[in-house]
Amino acid sequence: RKCLTLALVFLQLLGGFVRHILQKGKSIRELMEENGVLEGFLRNNEKADPASKYHFNKDAVAYEPIGNYLNAFYLGETSFGTPPQDFLVLCDTGSSNLWVLSTCCRTQACPANHNRFRGQTYTLSYGSDNLTVPLGYDTVTVQNTVVCNQEFGLSENEPIRPFYCSDFDGILGMAYPAMAVGSSPTVMQGILQQGQLSEPIFSFYFSGQPTQQYAGELILGGVDPQLYSGQNTWTPVTQEVYWQFGIEEFAMGNQATGWCSQGCQAIVDTGIFLLAVPQQYMNSFLQATGAQQAQNGDFVVNCNYIQGVPTITFVINGSQVPLPPSAYVFSNNGYYRLGIKATSLPSTSGQPLWILGDVFLKEYYSVYDIANNRVGFAYSA
Ligand SMILES: *[C@@H]1O[C@H](CO)[C@@H](O)[C@H](O)[C@H]1NC(C)=O
Ligand SMILES: *[C@@H]1O[C@H](CO)[C@@H](O)[C@H](O)[C@H]1NC(C)=O
């Protein structure tokens, strides 16, 4: 639930941009330049046609292309209802509920189609705002995977309506059922119960050179060997809530830090852009990278020191999983910014918790094995 909140913090940021525009009269372009992350948004704001990008050739495997929006959201197309209506949803391994914004319905028939509401609601926390989501059920389609009677929320009171419909219509949570608010069945549960996949596995590919049309893929029911190289490093899920696993050691450059000498935990979260570092190690992390916090909150590295930023390495189930500076340092209008953020999200074991977001997932193809409760990482193609 905390992680869902984190995912929603991004929504709030987006909302922040909107309020900015409304209050200060700034253009999106000005904000784009200020934030340095919104390139491409104006250039191509058309909804992508996914048809050209996915291959459809294997039985019972669905290839869901994922577009990149605002360089921070990775969205895939999902259809709801009969006849189906398309929504762009954030495929999020850091939460478990499915919901879309009713205001993003593109035809008047949409709310009418969802008249089978159970009269129940659940409430998601948006920082200080709350989002009340009535629950209904209908057919949900992700590429060639069709789930009947899938429960989902159709939110009516989302706070930042003007901006993100058509760019972002909802969230498709892919974490464990234990994380689902209101004990709603997850989409994966629906898919598996209805025998829609040959294997209870899904995997994510995030391209290193994302465009709005194609930033990666969600593969339901398997892996796509063309999208990774080498062997998968498998590791057991330590708690079946998030996709969470143990980290045995964390190194910066050639130096083991010892931060995980009592064990660390990590969750892999496609709904978060950054790499989140346990709060208690943030200062040491900044010191080892030579970064400082700028007034706008960014962690920046002076270009004279950029050569000194180390490769960081996680040891996961005995295997080294390195993340080079090219993966987590971004050149940003003449300065360098780290793609990191502190997190004080506690792990239930009390061990320090890392959150591996898209910064990590561009380097590593990730596999989520539901039957064996394990996560795999292989070098991204
Ligand atoms: C949101 O819900 C929480 C928990 O029910 C409550 O404490 C809080 O006051 C609510 N916030 C708003 C803005 O309604
Ligand atoms: C962890 O690594 C060991 C040794 O390589 C391997 O045998 C084991 O299967 C791995 N754990 C999982 C869950 O795959």
CSV table of C-alpha atoms in Angstrom, one decimal, residues 97-331:
chain,number,residue,atom,x,y,z
A,97,ASN,CA,-5.4,-3.0,-7.9
A,98,LEU,CA,-6.8,-2.3,-11.3
A,99,TRP,CA,-8.6,1.0,-11.7
A,100,VAL,CA,-9.3,3.6,-14.4
A,101,LEU,CA,-10.6,7.1,-14.4
A,102,SER,CA,-14.2,7.2,-15.5
A,103,THR,CA,-13.6,10.7,-16.9
A,104,CYS,CA,-11.2,9.1,-19.4
A,105,CYS,CA,-14.0,7.1,-20.9
A,106,ARG,CA,-14.0,8.1,-24.6
A,107,THR,CA,-17.6,7.3,-25.4
A,108,GLN,CA,-20.8,8.1,-23.6
A,109,ALA,CA,-21.5,4.4,-23.4
A,110,CYS,CA,-18.6,3.9,-21.1
A,111,PRO,CA,-20.2,4.6,-17.7
A,112,ALA,CA,-23.4,2.9,-18.8
A,113,ASN,CA,-21.3,-0.2,-19.6
A,114,HIS,CA,-20.2,-0.3,-16.0
A,115,ASN,CA,-23.5,-0.4,-14.4
A,116,ARG,CA,-22.8,-3.7,-12.7
A,117,PHE,CA,-21.2,-2.1,-9.6
A,118,ARG,CA,-21.3,-4.1,-6.4
A,119,GLY,CA,-22.0,-1.1,-4.3
A,120,GLN,CA,-18.6,-1.5,-2.6
A,121,THR,CA,-15.8,1.0,-2.8
A,122,TYR,CA,-12.2,1.2,-1.7
A,123,THR,CA,-10.1,4.2,-0.9
A,124,LEU,CA,-6.6,4.8,-2.2
A,125,SER,CA,-4.4,7.4,-0.5
A,126,TYR,CA,-2.9,10.1,-2.7
A,127,GLY,CA,-0.7,11.7,-0.1
A,128,SER,CA,-3.2,14.0,1.5
A,129,ASP,CA,-6.0,13.4,-1.0
A,130,ASN,CA,-8.1,10.3,-1.0
A,131,LEU,CA,-9.4,8.6,-4.1
A,132,THR,CA,-12.6,6.7,-3.6
A,133,VAL,CA,-13.1,4.0,-6.2
A,134,PRO,CA,-16.4,2.1,-6.7
A,135,LEU,CA,-15.9,-1.4,-7.7
A,136,GLY,CA,-17.4,-3.0,-10.7
A,137,TYR,CA,-16.7,-5.9,-13.0
A,138,ASP,CA,-16.5,-6.4,-16.7
A,139,THR,CA,-14.4,-7.9,-19.5
A,140,VAL,CA,-10.7,-6.7,-19.5
A,141,THR,CA,-8.5,-7.3,-22.5
A,142,VAL,CA,-4.7,-7.0,-22.6
A,143,GLN,CA,-3.8,-7.7,-26.2
A,144,ASN,CA,-4.9,-11.3,-26.9
A,145,THR,CA,-5.6,-12.1,-23.2
A,146,VAL,CA,-9.2,-11.7,-22.3
A,147,VAL,CA,-10.4,-11.8,-18.7
A,148,CYS,CA,-14.1,-12.0,-18.1
A,149,ASN,CA,-15.8,-10.6,-15.0
A,150,GLN,CA,-12.6,-8.9,-13.8
A,151,GLU,CA,-13.2,-6.7,-10.9
A,152,PHE,CA,-11.8,-3.2,-11.2
A,153,GLY,CA,-12.3,0.3,-9.8
A,154,LEU,CA,-13.8,3.1,-11.9
A,155,SER,CA,-12.7,6.3,-10.2
A,156,GLU,CA,-14.8,9.4,-10.5
A,157,ASN,CA,-13.1,11.8,-8.3
A,158,GLU,CA,-9.5,11.8,-9.4
A,159,PRO,CA,-8.0,15.2,-8.5
A,160,ILE,CA,-6.0,16.1,-11.6
A,161,ARG,CA,-8.5,15.6,-14.4
A,162,PRO,CA,-7.5,18.2,-17.0
A,163,PHE,CA,-4.2,16.9,-17.9
A,164,TYR,CA,-3.7,13.2,-18.0
A,165,CYS,CA,-6.6,11.6,-19.6
A,166,SER,CA,-5.4,10.2,-22.9
A,167,ASP,CA,-1.9,10.1,-21.6
A,168,PHE,CA,-2.7,8.1,-18.5
A,169,ASP,CA,-6.0,6.6,-17.6
A,170,GLY,CA,-5.4,4.2,-14.7
A,171,ILE,CA,-3.2,1.6,-13.1
A,172,LEU,CA,-3.0,-2.1,-13.7
A,173,GLY,CA,-1.4,-3.5,-10.5
A,174,MET,CA,0.7,-6.6,-10.9
A,175,ALA,CA,2.0,-7.3,-7.4
A,176,TYR,CA,0.6,-10.1,-5.2
A,177,PRO,CA,-3.1,-10.4,-4.2
A,178,ALA,CA,-2.1,-9.7,-0.6
A,179,MET,CA,-1.5,-6.1,-1.6
A,180,ALA,CA,-4.8,-5.5,-3.2
A,181,VAL,CA,-6.8,-2.9,-1.4
A,182,GLY,CA,-10.3,-4.2,-0.6
A,183,SER,CA,-9.1,-7.7,-1.4
A,184,SER,CA,-10.0,-7.3,-5.0
A,185,PRO,CA,-8.9,-10.1,-7.2
A,186,THR,CA,-5.9,-9.0,-9.3
A,187,VAL,CA,-5.8,-9.1,-13.1
A,188,MET,CA,-3.2,-11.8,-13.0
A,189,GLN,CA,-5.5,-13.9,-10.8
A,190,GLY,CA,-8.3,-13.5,-13.3
A,191,ILE,CA,-6.1,-14.3,-16.2
A,192,LEU,CA,-4.7,-17.5,-14.5
A,193,GLN,CA,-8.0,-18.7,-13.2
A,194,GLN,CA,-9.5,-18.4,-16.6
A,195,GLY,CA,-6.7,-20.4,-18.1
A,196,GLN,CA,-5.5,-17.6,-20.4
A,197,LEU,CA,-1.8,-18.2,-20.2
A,198,SER,CA,0.3,-21.3,-20.8
A,199,GLU,CA,2.6,-20.4,-17.9
A,200,PRO,CA,2.0,-18.3,-14.8
A,201,ILE,CA,4.8,-15.9,-15.7
A,202,PHE,CA,5.1,-12.4,-16.9
A,203,SER,CA,8.1,-10.3,-17.8
A,204,PHE,CA,9.0,-6.7,-18.5
A,205,TYR,CA,11.4,-5.2,-21.0
A,206,PHE,CA,12.3,-1.5,-20.8
A,207,SER,CA,14.1,-0.2,-23.8
A,208,GLY,CA,17.3,1.8,-23.2
A,209,GLN,CA,16.2,4.2,-26.0
A,210,PRO,CA,12.5,4.7,-25.3
A,211,THR,CA,10.2,6.6,-27.6
A,212,GLN,CA,6.7,7.5,-26.8
A,213,GLN,CA,5.4,4.8,-29.1
A,214,TYR,CA,7.7,2.0,-27.9
A,215,ALA,CA,9.4,2.0,-24.6
A,216,GLY,CA,9.3,-1.7,-23.9
A,217,GLU,CA,7.0,-4.6,-23.5
A,218,LEU,CA,5.1,-6.5,-20.9
A,219,ILE,CA,5.1,-10.2,-21.9
A,220,LEU,CA,2.2,-12.1,-20.3
A,221,GLY,CA,2.8,-15.9,-20.1
A,222,GLY,CA,6.5,-16.1,-20.8
A,223,VAL,CA,9.7,-14.3,-21.8
A,224,ASP,CA,10.9,-13.0,-25.1
A,225,PRO,CA,14.5,-14.3,-25.5
A,226,GLN,CA,15.1,-11.6,-28.2
A,227,LEU,CA,14.8,-8.9,-25.5
A,228,TYR,CA,17.5,-10.1,-23.2
A,229,SER,CA,20.9,-11.8,-23.3
A,230,GLY,CA,22.7,-14.3,-21.1
A,231,GLN,CA,21.2,-16.2,-18.2
A,232,ASN,CA,18.5,-15.2,-15.8
A,233,THR,CA,19.6,-14.6,-12.2
A,234,TRP,CA,16.8,-16.1,-10.2
A,235,THR,CA,16.1,-15.2,-6.6
A,236,PRO,CA,13.3,-16.3,-4.3
A,237,VAL,CA,10.5,-13.9,-3.3
A,238,THR,CA,11.0,-13.2,0.4
A,239,GLN,CA,7.5,-11.8,1.0
A,240,GLU,CA,4.6,-12.4,-1.3
A,241,VAL,CA,3.2,-8.9,-1.2
A,242,TYR,CA,5.5,-6.9,-3.4
A,243,TRP,CA,7.8,-8.6,-5.7
A,244,GLN,CA,10.4,-8.5,-2.9
A,245,PHE,CA,13.7,-10.3,-2.6
A,246,GLY,CA,16.9,-10.3,-0.6
A,247,ILE,CA,20.1,-8.3,-1.3
A,248,GLU,CA,23.2,-9.8,0.2
A,249,GLU,CA,25.7,-7.1,-0.5
A,250,PHE,CA,25.8,-3.6,-2.0
A,251,ALA,CA,29.1,-2.3,-3.5
A,252,MET,CA,30.0,1.1,-4.9
A,253,GLY,CA,32.9,0.8,-7.3
A,254,ASN,CA,35.1,-2.0,-6.0
A,255,GLN,CA,34.2,-1.3,-2.4
A,256,ALA,CA,31.7,-3.5,-0.6
A,257,THR,CA,29.7,-1.1,1.6
A,258,GLY,CA,28.6,-3.6,4.3
A,259,TRP,CA,25.2,-1.8,4.3
A,260,CYS,CA,23.6,-5.2,3.7
A,261,SER,CA,25.7,-7.2,6.1
A,262,GLN,CA,22.5,-7.9,8.1
A,263,GLY,CA,20.7,-8.4,4.8
A,264,CYS,CA,18.7,-5.9,2.7
A,265,GLN,CA,15.4,-6.2,0.9
A,266,ALA,CA,14.5,-4.9,-2.5
A,267,ILE,CA,11.3,-4.6,-4.4
A,268,VAL,CA,11.1,-4.3,-8.1
A,269,ASP,CA,8.6,-1.6,-9.1
A,270,THR,CA,7.7,-0.8,-12.7
A,271,GLY,CA,5.6,2.1,-11.5
A,272,ILE,CA,8.5,4.1,-10.2
A,273,PHE,CA,11.1,5.8,-12.4
A,274,LEU,CA,14.0,6.1,-10.0
A,275,LEU,CA,16.2,3.9,-7.9
A,276,ALA,CA,15.2,4.4,-4.3
A,277,VAL,CA,18.0,4.2,-1.8
A,278,PRO,CA,17.3,3.4,1.9
A,279,GLN,CA,17.1,6.7,3.7
A,280,GLN,CA,19.8,5.8,6.3
A,281,TYR,CA,22.4,5.3,3.5
A,282,MET,CA,21.5,8.3,1.4
A,283,ASN,CA,24.3,10.5,2.7
A,284,SER,CA,26.9,7.9,2.2
A,285,PHE,CA,25.6,7.2,-1.2
A,286,LEU,CA,25.8,10.8,-2.2
A,287,GLN,CA,29.3,11.1,-0.8
A,288,ALA,CA,30.5,8.0,-2.7
A,289,THR,CA,29.1,9.5,-6.0
A,290,GLY,CA,30.3,13.0,-5.3
A,291,ALA,CA,26.7,14.3,-5.6
A,292,GLN,CA,25.1,17.1,-3.8
A,293,GLN,CA,21.5,18.1,-3.4
A,294,ALA,CA,20.6,21.2,-5.5
A,295,GLN,CA,18.0,23.7,-4.5
A,296,ASN,CA,15.3,22.1,-6.6
A,297,GLY,CA,15.9,18.8,-4.8
A,298,ASP,CA,17.8,17.1,-7.5
A,299,PHE,CA,21.0,15.2,-6.7
A,300,VAL,CA,23.6,16.7,-9.0
A,301,VAL,CA,27.2,15.9,-9.8
A,302,ASN,CA,29.6,18.5,-11.0
A,303,CYS,CA,30.9,17.6,-14.4
A,304,ASN,CA,34.5,17.7,-13.2
A,305,TYR,CA,33.6,14.7,-11.0
A,306,ILE,CA,31.5,12.8,-13.4
A,307,GLN,CA,34.3,10.3,-14.2
A,308,GLY,CA,34.4,9.4,-10.5
A,309,VAL,CA,30.8,8.2,-10.3
A,310,PRO,CA,31.1,4.5,-9.6
A,311,THR,CA,29.3,1.5,-10.9
A,312,ILE,CA,27.0,0.2,-8.1
A,313,THR,CA,26.5,-3.5,-7.6
A,314,PHE,CA,23.8,-5.5,-5.9
A,315,VAL,CA,24.6,-9.1,-5.0
A,316,ILE,CA,21.4,-11.0,-5.5
A,317,ASN,CA,21.3,-14.7,-4.7
A,318,GLY,CA,25.1,-15.0,-5.0
A,319,SER,CA,25.2,-13.1,-8.4
A,320,GLN,CA,26.6,-9.7,-9.0
A,321,VAL,CA,24.1,-7.4,-10.6
A,322,PRO,CA,25.9,-4.1,-11.6
A,323,LEU,CA,24.4,-0.8,-12.5
A,324,PRO,CA,26.8,1.4,-14.4
A,325,PRO,CA,26.7,5.2,-14.0
A,326,SER,CA,25.2,5.4,-17.5
A,327,ALA,CA,22.1,3.8,-16.1
A,328,TYR,CA,21.6,6.1,-13.1
A,329,VAL,CA,23.2,9.4,-14.1
A,330,PHE,CA,21.3,11.7,-16.5
A,331,SER,CA,22.7,14.7,-18.3
